[in-house]
């Protein structure tokens, strides 16, 4: 298939692009390179530098490329930033997304895989989080992704545009070639590995008084390659659907630091800090639905392997992509 990938120069997009190329698909990446990196685009893919917030830019690219399907990763994804600059999130994630859908309708492209998030659930009523739980986001980031899920429902009904929304939990790890390099790094694993690389003196642990066994937050870390496989399986789905996507297992912040110490052989000092606003104590996915309907199975269930792969990439790219 010919797949048009928005945000294909970002962390998750770049590795999905690589996996799809390995499986023989033809790839066009559409990215404005504000968050993404030119060097994160696999050389076998075509890169179009374009802007979702300009309807003519995205519509023109889709008309010219005529892809079989679109994978939509391009978005802003920092919870904290969304609390101080909500406009950026609604413009890029909702308005930009609607421009993409209108461009698809005009070009006759009828299939989309959307990168959604467990942040659409807010503070979950129960854990593991299954698809039947109410979605009540507690920040503009989660709200913007939920709004776009709702827009998708109407484009399905009114334009027969079929979509699969994948609500990720915590994407982590790396492939041999591509890894995680955000210009502003807020994520736990890369920040811990920066300490091991000697680029930061210590890791800050945001909250040690949560109602969890060791007092730190629990998250469901999913290997980026397993995540990419879920996207490829989603391409084969005929009807619109939404799936929660995680391993169903959970690790605390303290456990992540401990595994990083073991994998890197570095001491990794920690400093306890107060809670980060908006962090739920436990986020774990119920992933039975995607396993049953798409036949997805995570290959990397152990945090050790995820961190080994991330560490290998960070050691080879201590300055990230260098831009
Ligand atoms: N966290 C932390 N120190 C850091 C970065 C993150 O203690 O330097 C915690 C954060 O509060 C959360 C967990 O690690 O409980 C995972 O955070 P991350 O930003 O990686 O992902 P999120 O779950 O927010 O999407």
PDB file of C-alpha atoms and ligand atoms in Angstrom, residues 77-79 117-119 141 168-171 180 185-192 200 202-207 210 216-221 251-254 256-257 271 273-281 283, ligand 1:
ATOM      1  CA  UNK A  77       1.650  16.021  22.910  1.00  0.00           C
ATOM      2  CA  UNK A  78       2.844  17.676  26.122  1.00  0.00           C
ATOM      3  CA  UNK A  79       0.258  17.675  28.901  1.00  0.00           C
ATOM      4  CA  UNK A 117      -4.045   8.667  23.738  1.00  0.00           C
ATOM      5  CA  UNK A 118      -5.037   7.244  27.113  1.00  0.00           C
ATOM      6  CA  UNK A 119      -5.125  10.911  28.215  1.00  0.00           C
ATOM      7  CA  UNK A 141      -4.071  17.753  25.242  1.00  0.00           C
ATOM      8  CA  UNK A 168      -1.576   4.713  23.355  1.00  0.00           C
ATOM      9  CA  UNK A 169      -0.293   4.347  26.829  1.00  0.00           C
ATOM     10  CA  UNK A 170       3.457   5.073  27.358  1.00  0.00           C
ATOM     11  CA  UNK A 171       5.441   4.553  24.137  1.00  0.00           C
ATOM     12  CA  UNK A 180      13.244   9.341  21.072  1.00  0.00           C
ATOM     13  CA  UNK A 185      12.336  16.359  26.981  1.00  0.00           C
ATOM     14  CA  UNK A 186       9.747  15.744  29.674  1.00  0.00           C
ATOM     15  CA  UNK A 187       9.420  11.934  29.420  1.00  0.00           C
ATOM     16  CA  UNK A 188      10.715   9.679  32.120  1.00  0.00           C
ATOM     17  CA  UNK A 189      12.883   7.113  30.310  1.00  0.00           C
ATOM     18  CA  UNK A 190      14.908   9.521  28.123  1.00  0.00           C
ATOM     19  CA  UNK A 191      15.424  11.779  31.144  1.00  0.00           C
ATOM     20  CA  UNK A 192      16.731   8.872  33.226  1.00  0.00           C
ATOM     21  CA  UNK A 200      21.994  15.560  33.790  1.00  0.00           C
ATOM     22  CA  UNK A 202      19.993  13.412  38.703  1.00  0.00           C
ATOM     23  CA  UNK A 203      16.431  12.333  37.922  1.00  0.00           C
ATOM     24  CA  UNK A 204      13.557  14.124  39.551  1.00  0.00           C
ATOM     25  CA  UNK A 205      10.796  11.816  40.773  1.00  0.00           C
ATOM     26  CA  UNK A 206       7.482  13.626  40.645  1.00  0.00           C
ATOM     27  CA  UNK A 207       5.587  12.337  43.654  1.00  0.00           C
ATOM     28  CA  UNK A 210       0.905   8.064  45.599  1.00  0.00           C
ATOM     29  CA  UNK A 216       5.485   6.439  42.725  1.00  0.00           C
ATOM     30  CA  UNK A 217       3.208   6.505  39.656  1.00  0.00           C
ATOM     31  CA  UNK A 218       2.588   3.366  37.638  1.00  0.00           C
ATOM     32  CA  UNK A 219       2.478   3.459  33.834  1.00  0.00           C
ATOM     33  CA  UNK A 220       2.079   0.882  31.055  1.00  0.00           C
ATOM     34  CA  UNK A 221       5.247   1.111  28.933  1.00  0.00           C
ATOM     35  CA  UNK A 251       5.843  -0.323  36.217  1.00  0.00           C
ATOM     36  CA  UNK A 252       6.384   2.394  38.770  1.00  0.00           C
ATOM     37  CA  UNK A 253       8.725   5.352  38.290  1.00  0.00           C
ATOM     38  CA  UNK A 254      11.052   3.828  40.926  1.00  0.00           C
ATOM     39  CA  UNK A 256      11.946   2.294  35.782  1.00  0.00           C
ATOM     40  CA  UNK A 257      14.918   3.976  37.460  1.00  0.00           C
ATOM     41  CA  UNK A 271      15.728  13.587  43.897  1.00  0.00           C
ATOM     42  CA  UNK A 273       9.941  16.195  44.089  1.00  0.00           C
ATOM     43  CA  UNK A 274       6.295  17.026  44.585  1.00  0.00           C
ATOM     44  CA  UNK A 275       3.599  15.566  42.358  1.00  0.00           C
ATOM     45  CA  UNK A 276       3.262  16.837  38.788  1.00  0.00           C
ATOM     46  CA  UNK A 277      -0.248  18.319  38.335  1.00  0.00           C
ATOM     47  CA  UNK A 278      -2.604  16.089  36.371  1.00  0.00           C
ATOM     48  CA  UNK A 279      -0.718  12.782  36.864  1.00  0.00           C
ATOM     49  CA  UNK A 280      -3.068   9.882  37.685  1.00  0.00           C
ATOM     50  CA  UNK A 281      -1.457   7.311  40.043  1.00  0.00           C
ATOM     51  CA  UNK A 283      -2.563   4.041  34.028  1.00  0.00           C
TER      52      UNK A 283
HETATM   53  N1  LIG B   1       8.218  11.420  35.701  1.00  0.00           N
HETATM   54  C1  LIG B   1       9.145  11.652  36.703  1.00  0.00           C
HETATM   55  N2  LIG B   1      10.285  12.348  36.376  1.00  0.00           N
HETATM   56  C2  LIG B   1      10.548  12.797  35.111  1.00  0.00           C
HETATM   57  C3  LIG B   1       9.594  12.554  34.099  1.00  0.00           C
HETATM   58  C4  LIG B   1       8.430  11.856  34.428  1.00  0.00           C
HETATM   59  O1  LIG B   1       8.947  11.248  37.846  1.00  0.00           O
HETATM   60  O2  LIG B   1      11.600  13.425  34.888  1.00  0.00           O
HETATM   61  C5  LIG B   1       7.003  10.631  36.016  1.00  0.00           C
HETATM   62  C6  LIG B   1       5.700  11.324  35.652  1.00  0.00           C
HETATM   63  O3  LIG B   1       5.276  12.131  36.728  1.00  0.00           O
HETATM   64  C7  LIG B   1       4.779  10.116  35.392  1.00  0.00           C
HETATM   65  C8  LIG B   1       5.730   9.065  34.825  1.00  0.00           C
HETATM   66  O4  LIG B   1       7.045   9.458  35.217  1.00  0.00           O
HETATM   67  O5  LIG B   1       4.258   9.631  36.608  1.00  0.00           O
HETATM   68  C9  LIG B   1       5.679   8.959  33.314  1.00  0.00           C
HETATM   69  O6  LIG B   1       5.795  10.276  32.794  1.00  0.00           O
HETATM   70  P1  LIG B   1       6.016  10.580  31.261  1.00  0.00           P
HETATM   71  O7  LIG B   1       6.126  12.073  31.112  1.00  0.00           O
HETATM   72  O8  LIG B   1       7.163   9.773  30.733  1.00  0.00           O
HETATM   73  O9  LIG B   1       4.720  10.034  30.544  1.00  0.00           O
HETATM   74  P2  LIG B   1       3.156  10.353  30.799  1.00  0.00           P
HETATM   75  O10 LIG B   1       2.649   9.184  31.626  1.00  0.00           O
HETATM   76  O11 LIG B   1       3.027  11.669  31.485  1.00  0.00           O
HETATM   77  O12 LIG B   1       2.582  10.354  29.424  1.00  0.00           O
END
